[in-house]
mmCIF file of C-alpha atoms in Angstrom:
data_model
loop_
_atom_site.group_PDB
_atom_site.id
_atom_site.type_symbol
_atom_site.label_atom_id
_atom_site.label_comp_id
_atom_site.label_asym_id
_atom_site.label_seq_id
_atom_site.Cartn_x
_atom_site.Cartn_y
_atom_site.Cartn_z
ATOM 1 C CA MET A 264 -4.744 9.688 41.401
ATOM 2 C CA LEU A 265 -3.662 7.035 38.751
ATOM 3 C CA LEU A 266 -2.842 7.400 35.011
ATOM 4 C CA LEU A 267 -5.273 5.322 33.744
ATOM 5 C CA GLN A 268 -8.139 7.218 36.189
ATOM 6 C CA LEU A 269 -7.695 10.643 34.032
ATOM 7 C CA PRO A 270 -10.158 11.691 31.476
ATOM 8 C CA GLU A 271 -9.661 9.820 28.313
ATOM 9 C CA ASP A 272 -9.623 13.411 26.623
ATOM 10 C CA VAL A 273 -6.938 14.510 28.632
ATOM 11 C CA LEU A 274 -4.795 10.978 28.827
ATOM 12 C CA TYR A 275 -4.788 11.013 24.894
ATOM 13 C CA HIS A 276 -3.545 15.338 25.240
ATOM 14 C CA ILE A 277 -0.486 13.911 28.042
ATOM 15 C CA LEU A 278 -0.072 11.062 25.130
ATOM 16 C CA SER A 279 -0.026 13.768 22.098
ATOM 17 C CA TYR A 280 3.885 15.099 23.324
ATOM 18 C CA LEU A 281 5.388 11.507 23.214
ATOM 19 C CA ASP A 282 7.339 9.661 19.669
ATOM 20 C CA TYR A 283 6.983 6.881 19.083
ATOM 21 C CA ARG A 284 9.835 5.442 20.778
ATOM 22 C CA SER A 285 8.073 6.598 24.337
ATOM 23 C CA LEU A 286 4.291 5.269 23.134
ATOM 24 C CA SER A 287 5.652 2.232 22.462
ATOM 25 C CA ARG A 288 7.966 1.776 26.202
ATOM 26 C CA LEU A 289 4.351 2.799 27.417
ATOM 27 C CA SER A 290 2.577 0.049 26.434
ATOM 28 C CA GLN A 291 4.490 -2.102 28.046
ATOM 29 C CA VAL A 292 4.020 -1.442 31.083
ATOM 30 C CA CYS A 293 0.880 -3.120 31.392
ATOM 31 C CA ARG A 294 -1.940 -4.988 29.755
ATOM 32 C CA SER A 295 -4.504 -1.964 30.378
ATOM 33 C CA LEU A 296 -2.175 0.846 29.145
ATOM 34 C CA CYS A 297 -1.400 -1.382 26.709
ATOM 35 C CA ARG A 298 -4.676 -1.336 25.022
ATOM 36 C CA PHE A 299 -4.785 1.966 25.374
ATOM 37 C CA VAL A 300 -1.877 3.426 24.136
ATOM 38 C CA ASN A 301 -2.242 0.762 20.750
ATOM 39 C CA ARG A 302 -5.402 3.030 19.633
ATOM 40 C CA ASP A 303 -5.819 4.881 15.967
ATOM 41 C CA ALA A 304 -6.901 7.794 17.713
ATOM 42 C CA VAL A 305 -3.581 7.900 20.265
ATOM 43 C CA TRP A 306 -1.175 6.683 16.789
ATOM 44 C CA ARG A 307 -2.801 9.214 13.795
ATOM 45 C CA ARG A 308 -0.648 12.184 14.642
ATOM 46 C CA ILE A 309 2.455 10.372 14.421
ATOM 47 C CA ALA A 310 1.779 8.825 11.366
ATOM 48 C CA ARG A 311 0.669 11.739 9.324
ATOM 49 C CA GLU A 312 4.238 12.170 10.169
ATOM 50 C CA PHE A 313 5.667 9.100 8.223
ATOM 51 C CA LEU A 314 5.763 7.817 5.176
ATOM 52 C CA ASN A 315 3.063 6.059 3.377
ATOM 53 C CA THR A 316 1.168 5.393 6.499
ATOM 54 C CA GLY A 317 -2.775 5.787 4.611
ATOM 55 C CA ILE A 318 -3.023 9.130 6.288
ATOM 56 C CA ARG A 319 -3.162 11.100 3.492
ATOM 57 C CA ARG A 320 -2.939 15.222 3.371
ATOM 58 C CA ASP A 321 -6.542 15.608 4.200
ATOM 59 C CA GLY A 322 -7.011 13.738 6.879
ATOM 60 C CA THR A 323 -8.251 10.675 4.844
ATOM 61 C CA ASP A 324 -7.333 6.898 5.818
ATOM 62 C CA ILE A 325 -7.095 5.008 3.219
ATOM 63 C CA TYR A 326 -5.717 1.690 5.055
ATOM 64 C CA PRO A 327 -8.674 1.877 8.055
ATOM 65 C CA HIS A 328 -9.031 -2.128 8.819
ATOM 66 C CA ILE A 329 -4.080 -1.806 9.684
ATOM 67 C CA PRO A 330 -3.866 -0.623 12.965
ATOM 68 C CA LEU A 331 -1.983 2.308 12.471
ATOM 69 C CA LYS A 332 1.016 1.426 15.484
ATOM 70 C CA GLU A 333 1.364 -1.233 12.464
ATOM 71 C CA ARG A 334 1.579 1.165 9.750
ATOM 72 C CA VAL A 335 3.743 3.397 11.836
ATOM 73 C CA LYS A 336 6.967 0.297 11.946
ATOM 74 C CA ILE A 337 6.636 -0.590 9.459
ATOM 75 C CA ALA A 338 6.710 3.311 7.768
ATOM 76 C CA GLN A 339 10.386 3.059 9.151
ATOM 77 C CA ASN A 340 11.098 0.494 7.255
ATOM 78 C CA TRP A 341 10.381 2.595 4.177
ATOM 79 C CA ARG A 342 12.280 5.248 4.907
ATOM 80 C CA ASP A 343 15.025 3.094 5.653
ATOM 81 C CA GLY A 344 14.731 1.399 2.844
ATOM 82 C CA VAL A 345 14.540 -2.129 4.875
ATOM 83 C CA CYS A 346 12.776 -4.833 2.759
ATOM 84 C CA LYS A 347 12.624 -8.011 0.952
ATOM 85 C CA ARG A 348 13.537 -7.739 -2.968
ATOM 86 C CA ALA A 349 11.279 -10.462 -5.043
ATOM 87 C CA ILE A 350 10.849 -11.244 -8.744
ATOM 88 C CA LEU A 351 6.683 -12.072 -9.269
ATOM 89 C CA LEU A 352 6.532 -13.544 -12.528
ATOM 90 C CA LYS A 353 9.512 -13.044 -15.498
ATOM 91 C CA TRP A 354 9.043 -13.800 -19.423
ATOM 92 C CA LYS A 355 11.027 -13.578 -22.299
ATOM 93 C CA THR A 356 9.437 -10.948 -24.299
ATOM 94 C CA LYS A 357 10.548 -7.735 -24.056
ATOM 95 C CA LEU A 358 6.828 -5.802 -23.481
ATOM 96 C CA LEU A 359 5.922 -2.446 -22.640
ATOM 97 C CA PRO A 360 3.968 -4.020 -19.150
ATOM 98 C CA TRP A 361 1.395 -1.633 -17.180
ATOM 99 C CA LEU A 362 -0.137 -1.863 -12.998
ATOM 100 C CA GLN A 363 -3.003 -1.510 -12.012
ATOM 101 C CA LEU A 364 -3.094 -2.307 -8.429
ATOM 102 C CA ASP A 365 -7.025 -2.743 -5.839
ATOM 103 C CA GLY A 366 -6.403 -4.099 -3.175
ATOM 104 C CA ASP A 367 -5.513 -7.985 -2.846
ATOM 105 C CA VAL A 368 -5.798 -8.098 -7.333
ATOM 106 C CA LEU A 369 -3.122 -6.602 -9.385
ATOM 107 C CA PHE A 370 -3.420 -6.072 -13.452
ATOM 108 C CA LEU A 371 -0.860 -6.723 -15.165
ATOM 109 C CA SER A 372 -1.066 -5.792 -19.465
ATOM 110 C CA GLN A 373 1.110 -7.995 -21.131
ATOM 111 C CA ALA A 374 1.245 -7.452 -24.923
ATOM 112 C CA ALA A 375 -2.630 -7.857 -25.883
ATOM 113 C CA ASP A 376 -4.261 -9.217 -22.679
ATOM 114 C CA ILE A 377 -4.763 -7.633 -18.957
ATOM 115 C CA GLY A 378 -4.575 -10.139 -15.858
ATOM 116 C CA ALA A 379 -5.576 -10.309 -12.900
ATOM 117 C CA TYR A 380 -4.079 -11.992 -9.739
ATOM 118 C CA HIS A 381 -4.663 -12.058 -6.310
ATOM 119 C CA LEU A 382 -1.852 -11.326 -3.950
ATOM 120 C CA ARG A 383 -1.331 -13.396 -1.188
ATOM 121 C CA GLN A 384 -2.297 -11.987 2.208
ATOM 122 C CA ASP A 385 1.244 -13.994 3.590
ATOM 123 C CA SER A 386 3.627 -13.329 1.353
ATOM 124 C CA GLY A 387 2.607 -10.320 -1.640
ATOM 125 C CA ARG A 388 2.812 -12.980 -4.281
ATOM 126 C CA LEU A 389 0.735 -13.695 -7.205
ATOM 127 C CA GLN A 390 -1.607 -16.740 -7.323
ATOM 128 C CA ARG A 391 0.685 -19.102 -9.826
ATOM 129 C CA ASN A 392 -2.867 -18.202 -12.541
ATOM 130 C CA PRO A 393 -5.138 -14.524 -13.062
ATOM 131 C CA PHE A 394 -8.306 -15.282 -12.223
ATOM 132 C CA GLU A 395 -9.770 -12.786 -14.906
ATOM 133 C CA ILE A 396 -8.519 -11.940 -18.109
ATOM 134 C CA TYR A 397 -8.816 -9.154 -20.330
ATOM 135 C CA SER A 398 -8.548 -9.058 -24.070
ATOM 136 C CA GLY A 399 -9.543 -7.897 -27.842
ATOM 137 C CA HIS A 400 -7.175 -5.849 -28.449
ATOM 138 C CA ASN A 401 -5.390 -6.502 -32.051
ATOM 139 C CA GLY A 402 -2.028 -5.280 -30.574
ATOM 140 C CA ASP A 403 -0.256 -4.071 -27.667
ATOM 141 C CA VAL A 404 -1.834 -2.788 -24.588
ATOM 142 C CA CYS A 405 -0.055 0.269 -24.206
ATOM 143 C CA HIS A 406 -1.702 1.457 -21.033
ATOM 144 C CA PHE A 407 -5.261 1.270 -18.813
ATOM 145 C CA VAL A 408 -7.074 1.909 -15.704
ATOM 146 C CA LEU A 409 -9.803 0.396 -13.405
ATOM 147 C CA THR A 410 -12.686 2.452 -12.079
ATOM 148 C CA ASP A 411 -15.065 1.352 -10.057
ATOM 149 C CA SER A 412 -17.113 -1.040 -12.777
ATOM 150 C CA HIS A 413 -14.902 -0.963 -15.738
ATOM 151 C CA LEU A 414 -11.230 -2.138 -16.635
ATOM 152 C CA ILE A 415 -10.509 0.854 -19.602
ATOM 153 C CA SER A 416 -8.013 -0.085 -21.865
ATOM 154 C CA GLY A 417 -5.907 2.098 -25.288
ATOM 155 C CA GLY A 418 -3.694 0.362 -27.325
ATOM 156 C CA SER A 419 -1.508 0.062 -30.124
ATOM 157 C CA ASP A 420 -4.271 -0.641 -32.474
ATOM 158 C CA GLY A 421 -5.978 3.013 -31.286
ATOM 159 C CA LYS A 422 -8.171 1.084 -29.184
ATOM 160 C CA ILE A 423 -9.974 2.200 -26.434
ATOM 161 C CA LEU A 424 -11.912 -0.995 -24.763
ATOM 162 C CA VAL A 425 -14.139 -0.588 -22.100
ATOM 163 C CA HIS A 426 -14.316 -4.085 -19.928
ATOM 164 C CA SER A 427 -16.982 -4.694 -17.523
ATOM 165 C CA ARG A 428 -15.116 -5.837 -14.016
ATOM 166 C CA THR A 429 -18.296 -8.010 -13.026
ATOM 167 C CA SER A 430 -19.588 -9.720 -16.258
ATOM 168 C CA ASP A 431 -18.295 -10.344 -19.996
ATOM 169 C CA VAL A 432 -19.359 -7.342 -21.203
ATOM 170 C CA SER A 433 -16.931 -5.448 -23.331
ATOM 171 C CA VAL A 434 -17.653 -2.293 -25.597
ATOM 172 C CA GLU A 435 -15.165 -0.288 -28.094
ATOM 173 C CA LEU A 436 -14.351 3.315 -27.931
ATOM 174 C CA SER A 437 -12.702 3.526 -32.018
ATOM 175 C CA GLY A 438 -11.609 6.735 -33.277
ATOM 176 C CA HIS A 439 -7.840 7.168 -32.565
ATOM 177 C CA ASN A 440 -5.683 6.276 -35.587
ATOM 178 C CA GLN A 441 -2.249 5.682 -33.492
ATOM 179 C CA GLU A 442 -1.697 4.183 -29.722
ATOM 180 C CA VAL A 443 -3.395 5.335 -27.253
ATOM 181 C CA ASN A 444 -0.520 6.000 -24.704
ATOM 182 C CA CYS A 445 -2.405 7.443 -21.876
ATOM 183 C CA LEU A 446 -6.305 6.471 -19.967
ATOM 184 C CA ASP A 447 -7.587 8.145 -17.769
ATOM 185 C CA SER A 448 -11.638 7.729 -16.275
ATOM 186 C CA LYS A 449 -12.966 9.275 -13.128
ATOM 187 C CA ASP A 450 -17.171 9.685 -12.683
ATOM 188 C CA GLY A 451 -18.809 8.577 -16.530
ATOM 189 C CA LEU A 452 -15.386 10.651 -17.862
ATOM 190 C CA ILE A 453 -12.859 8.898 -20.331
ATOM 191 C CA ILE A 454 -10.012 11.255 -21.413
ATOM 192 C CA SER A 455 -7.525 9.449 -24.110
ATOM 193 C CA GLY A 456 -3.858 10.301 -25.411
ATOM 194 C CA SER A 457 -2.817 9.708 -29.028
ATOM 195 C CA ARG A 458 0.869 9.496 -31.063
ATOM 196 C CA ASP A 459 -2.484 10.817 -33.573
ATOM 197 C CA ARG A 460 -2.003 14.050 -31.460
ATOM 198 C CA THR A 461 -4.898 14.492 -30.750
ATOM 199 C CA THR A 462 -7.105 14.285 -27.301
ATOM 200 C CA ARG A 463 -10.331 12.733 -27.094
ATOM 201 C CA ILE A 464 -12.939 13.430 -24.609
ATOM 202 C CA TRP A 465 -15.197 10.450 -23.824
ATOM 203 C CA THR A 466 -18.273 9.696 -21.780
ATOM 204 C CA SER A 467 -19.175 5.751 -20.295
ATOM 205 C CA THR A 468 -22.664 5.874 -22.272
ATOM 206 C CA SER A 469 -21.925 7.062 -26.134
ATOM 207 C CA ASN A 470 -19.164 5.012 -28.550
ATOM 208 C CA CYS A 471 -18.420 8.401 -30.483
ATOM 209 C CA PRO A 472 -16.041 11.443 -28.293
ATOM 210 C CA LYS A 473 -17.553 13.790 -27.394
ATOM 211 C CA ASP A 474 -15.014 16.040 -28.692
ATOM 212 C CA THR A 475 -11.084 16.307 -30.115
ATOM 213 C CA ILE A 476 -8.447 17.995 -29.804
ATOM 214 C CA PRO A 477 -6.103 18.930 -32.591
ATOM 215 C CA MET A 478 -2.839 18.985 -29.745
ATOM 216 C CA TYR A 479 0.409 18.787 -32.542
ATOM 217 C CA ASP A 480 1.896 17.727 -30.502
ATOM 218 C CA ARG A 481 2.160 13.338 -29.577
ATOM 219 C CA VAL A 482 -0.413 12.644 -25.947
ATOM 220 C CA TRP A 483 2.430 11.070 -22.903
ATOM 221 C CA SER A 484 0.208 11.707 -20.222
ATOM 222 C CA VAL A 485 -3.735 12.746 -18.628
ATOM 223 C CA ALA A 486 -4.874 12.933 -16.221
ATOM 224 C CA ILE A 487 -8.171 14.474 -14.983
ATOM 225 C CA SER A 488 -8.938 16.700 -11.763
ATOM 226 C CA PRO A 489 -10.387 15.326 -8.669
ATOM 227 C CA ALA A 490 -12.729 18.086 -9.207
ATOM 228 C CA LEU A 491 -14.120 17.025 -12.687
ATOM 229 C CA SER A 492 -13.742 19.815 -14.220
ATOM 230 C CA SER A 493 -10.217 20.303 -15.792
ATOM 231 C CA PHE A 494 -8.043 17.594 -16.733
ATOM 232 C CA VAL A 495 -3.833 18.069 -17.365
ATOM 233 C CA THR A 496 -1.828 17.133 -20.565
ATOM 234 C CA GLY A 497 1.351 16.164 -21.114
ATOM 235 C CA THR A 498 2.954 16.370 -24.989
ATOM 236 C CA ALA A 499 6.474 14.777 -26.198
ATOM 237 C CA CYS A 500 7.608 19.021 -26.194
ATOM 238 C CA CYS A 501 8.393 18.761 -29.881
ATOM 239 C CA GLU A 502 7.414 21.484 -30.968
ATOM 240 C CA ASN A 503 7.175 25.382 -29.624
ATOM 241 C CA PHE A 504 4.394 25.939 -26.327
ATOM 242 C CA SER A 505 5.125 24.488 -22.944
ATOM 243 C CA PRO A 506 3.805 20.280 -22.640
ATOM 244 C CA LEU A 507 1.535 20.752 -20.240
ATOM 245 C CA ARG A 508 -1.431 22.198 -20.766
ATOM 246 C CA ILE A 509 -4.700 21.939 -18.409
ATOM 247 C CA TRP A 510 -8.318 21.948 -20.784
ATOM 248 C CA ASP A 511 -11.966 22.351 -19.876
ATOM 249 C CA VAL A 512 -14.230 19.849 -19.935
ATOM 250 C CA GLU A 513 -16.855 21.449 -21.277
ATOM 251 C CA ARG A 514 -16.106 24.076 -23.130
ATOM 252 C CA SER A 515 -12.943 21.367 -25.013
ATOM 253 C CA GLU A 516 -10.427 24.824 -24.792
ATOM 254 C CA CYS A 517 -7.330 25.160 -22.806
ATOM 255 C CA VAL A 518 -6.920 27.256 -19.884
ATOM 256 C CA SER A 519 -3.246 27.603 -19.177
ATOM 257 C CA SER A 520 -0.058 26.697 -19.793
ATOM 258 C CA LEU A 521 2.191 25.426 -16.829
ATOM 259 C CA GLY A 522 5.703 26.049 -16.646
ATOM 260 C CA SER A 523 8.113 28.089 -19.140
ATOM 261 C CA GLU A 524 11.538 26.857 -19.627
ATOM 262 C CA PHE A 525 11.000 22.728 -20.814
ATOM 263 C CA ARG A 526 13.365 21.958 -23.170
ATOM 264 C CA ARG A 527 13.072 20.670 -26.423
ATOM 265 C CA GLY A 528 12.509 17.045 -25.943
ATOM 266 C CA ALA A 529 11.342 17.144 -21.947
ATOM 267 C CA GLY A 530 8.207 14.996 -23.159
ATOM 268 C CA VAL A 531 6.609 14.849 -19.417
ATOM 269 C CA LEU A 532 5.425 11.380 -19.377
ATOM 270 C CA ASP A 533 3.447 10.633 -16.126
ATOM 271 C CA MET A 534 0.799 13.092 -13.894
ATOM 272 C CA VAL A 535 -0.755 12.354 -10.296
ATOM 273 C CA PHE A 536 -3.409 14.601 -8.857
ATOM 274 C CA GLU A 537 -3.263 14.751 -5.644
ATOM 275 C CA SER A 538 -5.805 17.401 -4.691
ATOM 276 C CA PRO A 539 -7.247 19.537 -6.569
ATOM 277 C CA PHE A 540 -4.724 21.583 -6.723
ATOM 278 C CA GLN A 541 -1.848 19.248 -6.398
ATOM 279 C CA LEU A 542 -0.397 18.054 -9.677
ATOM 280 C CA PHE A 543 2.913 16.479 -9.546
ATOM 281 C CA THR A 544 4.273 15.157 -13.296
ATOM 282 C CA CYS A 545 7.499 13.308 -14.317
ATOM 283 C CA GLY A 546 9.489 12.384 -17.821
ATOM 284 C CA TYR A 547 12.523 12.783 -20.239
ATOM 285 C CA ASP A 548 13.549 16.207 -18.381
ATOM 286 C CA THR A 549 15.017 13.802 -15.009
ATOM 287 C CA PHE A 550 12.988 15.960 -12.115
ATOM 288 C CA ILE A 551 9.739 15.545 -10.853
ATOM 289 C CA ARG A 552 7.885 18.816 -10.333
ATOM 290 C CA LEU A 553 5.272 19.784 -7.988
ATOM 291 C CA TRP A 554 2.865 22.461 -9.582
ATOM 292 C CA ASP A 555 0.756 24.301 -7.530
ATOM 293 C CA LEU A 556 -2.903 25.401 -9.815
ATOM 294 C CA ARG A 557 -3.349 28.051 -7.050
ATOM 295 C CA LEU A 558 0.069 30.017 -7.858
ATOM 296 C CA SER A 559 1.153 31.242 -11.380
ATOM 297 C CA PRO A 560 1.669 28.596 -13.803
ATOM 298 C CA ARG A 561 4.788 29.688 -15.146
ATOM 299 C CA LYS A 562 6.576 28.166 -12.013
ATOM 300 C CA CYS A 563 6.720 25.017 -10.581
ATOM 301 C CA ALA A 564 5.936 24.512 -6.565
ATOM 302 C CA MET A 565 8.900 22.431 -5.502
ATOM 303 C CA GLU A 566 11.091 19.970 -7.621
ATOM 304 C CA TRP A 567 13.218 17.495 -7.261
ATOM 305 C CA GLU A 568 16.083 15.950 -9.596
ATOM 306 C CA GLU A 569 16.620 12.640 -10.827
ATOM 307 C CA PRO A 570 20.459 12.502 -9.292
ATOM 308 C CA HIS A 571 21.663 10.006 -12.519
ATOM 309 C CA ASP A 572 20.439 12.378 -15.350
ATOM 310 C CA SER A 573 18.073 9.998 -16.785
ATOM 311 C CA ALA A 574 14.145 9.942 -17.140
ATOM 312 C CA LEU A 575 11.741 9.335 -15.468
ATOM 313 C CA TYR A 576 9.070 7.039 -16.609
ATOM 314 C CA CYS A 577 6.618 6.989 -13.712
ATOM 315 C CA ILE A 578 6.017 8.379 -10.994
ATOM 316 C CA GLN A 579 3.062 7.023 -7.518
ATOM 317 C CA THR A 580 2.436 9.319 -3.906
ATOM 318 C CA ASP A 581 0.662 8.730 -0.698
ATOM 319 C CA GLY A 582 -1.042 11.811 -0.957
ATOM 320 C CA ASN A 583 0.808 12.908 1.791
ATOM 321 C CA HIS A 584 4.790 13.332 1.961
ATOM 322 C CA MET A 585 6.148 10.208 -0.067
ATOM 323 C CA ILE A 586 6.925 9.849 -3.901
ATOM 324 C CA ALA A 587 7.846 6.860 -5.631
ATOM 325 C CA SER A 588 9.857 7.260 -8.871
ATOM 326 C CA GLY A 589 10.603 4.272 -11.561
ATOM 327 C CA SER A 590 13.983 5.021 -14.231
ATOM 328 C CA SER A 591 14.922 4.929 -17.704
ATOM 329 C CA TYR A 592 17.814 2.888 -16.551
ATOM 330 C CA TYR A 593 18.319 -0.699 -14.807
ATOM 331 C CA GLY A 594 14.943 -0.380 -13.392
ATOM 332 C CA VAL A 595 15.795 2.067 -10.072
ATOM 333 C CA VAL A 596 13.373 2.919 -8.236
ATOM 334 C CA ARG A 597 13.348 6.040 -5.863
ATOM 335 C CA LEU A 598 11.823 6.674 -2.498
ATOM 336 C CA TRP A 599 11.607 10.824 -1.883
ATOM 337 C CA ASP A 600 10.529 12.752 0.764
ATOM 338 C CA LYS A 601 8.651 15.842 -0.304
ATOM 339 C CA ARG A 602 10.125 17.351 2.573
ATOM 340 C CA GLN A 603 14.245 16.839 1.517
ATOM 341 C CA THR A 604 15.207 17.500 -2.440
ATOM 342 C CA GLU A 605 17.939 14.715 -1.666
ATOM 343 C CA CYS A 606 16.679 10.674 -2.939
ATOM 344 C CA LEU A 607 15.716 9.014 -0.046
ATOM 345 C CA GLN A 608 16.114 5.805 -1.300
ATOM 346 C CA PHE A 609 17.233 3.338 -4.123
ATOM 347 C CA PHE A 610 16.859 0.069 -5.544
ATOM 348 C CA GLN A 611 18.142 -1.253 -8.428
ATOM 349 C CA LEU A 612 16.183 -4.199 -9.480
ATOM 350 C CA SER A 613 17.337 -5.053 -13.255
ATOM 351 C CA THR A 614 20.346 -7.529 -13.029
ATOM 352 C CA ASP A 615 20.677 -8.347 -16.172
ATOM 353 C CA PRO A 616 22.789 -6.814 -18.848
ATOM 354 C CA VAL A 617 20.467 -5.498 -21.520
ATOM 355 C CA SER A 618 19.059 -1.796 -19.025
ATOM 356 C CA SER A 619 15.204 -1.430 -19.143
ATOM 357 C CA PRO A 620 12.663 0.711 -18.081
ATOM 358 C CA VAL A 621 10.861 0.866 -14.383
ATOM 359 C CA TYR A 622 7.749 1.548 -16.987
ATOM 360 C CA CYS A 623 5.469 1.192 -14.433
ATOM 361 C CA LEU A 624 4.682 0.789 -10.248
ATOM 362 C CA ARG A 625 2.461 1.236 -8.086
ATOM 363 C CA PHE A 626 2.781 -0.109 -4.032
ATOM 364 C CA SER A 627 -0.221 -0.230 -0.493
ATOM 365 C CA SER A 628 0.919 -0.456 2.974
ATOM 366 C CA THR A 629 3.483 -2.799 2.837
ATOM 367 C CA ARG A 630 4.535 -3.144 -1.044
ATOM 368 C CA LEU A 631 5.734 -2.008 -4.258
ATOM 369 C CA TYR A 632 5.359 -3.209 -7.149
ATOM 370 C CA ALA A 633 7.593 -2.353 -10.878
ATOM 371 C CA ALA A 634 6.958 -3.836 -13.805
ATOM 372 C CA LEU A 635 9.967 -3.957 -15.935
ATOM 373 C CA ALA A 636 10.210 -5.040 -19.393
ATOM 374 C CA THR A 637 11.016 -9.382 -18.496
ATOM 375 C CA ALA A 638 10.193 -9.121 -15.416
ATOM 376 C CA LEU A 639 7.256 -8.101 -12.461
ATOM 377 C CA HIS A 640 9.008 -7.235 -8.774
ATOM 378 C CA SER A 641 8.460 -6.549 -5.515
ATOM 379 C CA LEU A 642 9.837 -4.487 -2.748
ATOM 380 C CA ASP A 643 8.126 -5.954 0.698
ATOM 381 C CA PHE A 644 8.800 -3.256 3.084
ATOM 382 C CA ARG A 645 7.068 -5.975 6.607
ATOM 383 C CA GLN A 646 10.422 -6.873 8.037
ATOM 384 C CA ASN A 647 10.989 -6.747 11.725
ATOM 385 C CA PRO A 648 10.943 -3.803 12.916
ATOM 386 C CA VAL A 649 13.952 -1.950 14.772
ATOM 387 C CA TYR A 650 12.365 0.664 17.460
ATOM 388 C CA ILE A 651 8.793 -0.520 18.106
ATOM 389 C CA ARG A 652 8.108 -3.703 19.703
#
């Protein structure tokens, strides 16, 4: 019996024993095998073991329009650090820019404005001018988030602006009396944190805060749980309590504190929920930490240390094995494999005599974008793969 005469489920089972090199060689035997081997179902198991293929830990595929075989090719470049560097934008005045990525549109804050740029499909570079500019703050934009219908920004003027992404309508939420350092929004719920030592809970249907929580410390980061029932705040750690606390949305009460050994000044600068019970944090104490909220809150489940003792300004994860972090000196971006304790790859983006932190980074399946004080950098991982043809 010929191989292709076997039932498909049997053939899938046989191919599940092959690694990516063997699958690639098999696809070159004939056209019929090539068509079968190139199916996403064949590559799905392998893709789950690679970095940034778009297959999340729960099995969700976030890049279904890209063949999995192509994503496995590119994933090897992420692992090996094979990429092409470019500076997409430069500006003269030092800023604290922020980024968001939505498909082929990149949003970048510069001073009081947020520009929306189309990304060129072939090169990943920005169109020369933004096709949309969101404005309205009297000072610099400190942070902003995207939802399907809105862009929500917090500024140094203490205001929160809710911009419609489909019209020119914007709504102002006033309440903080100092800069809004952090924001998160999900399903009509908005959480903001400020230098004025308060966290405020808002809904998209009201201009007034639903509740104001005194924090007794500057708030640097917030994140809403995917379950929507709670949120986490990260503070400057200048007072005698944990900088990481979990709050109940309905009761506005602290339900738990995370960690017990933070030194004074070990503020939490960024945090990302990967699932309702897995939270990643980073900050001034140079560690990336994974907290499993199902376990004891006193100790993190895993941690990774920045080897050059630099503060970590920002993190992003691929939902599976990869973490990307931005450091406080010389525009250093690091890639981490959660299954290893050591840093996987290291990129120094800043070439200026004066050092700059990586204030924000975002990545897609093929590129990473990093915002520094005077430039927007990109790393393009779509280089010629070595192992898969």
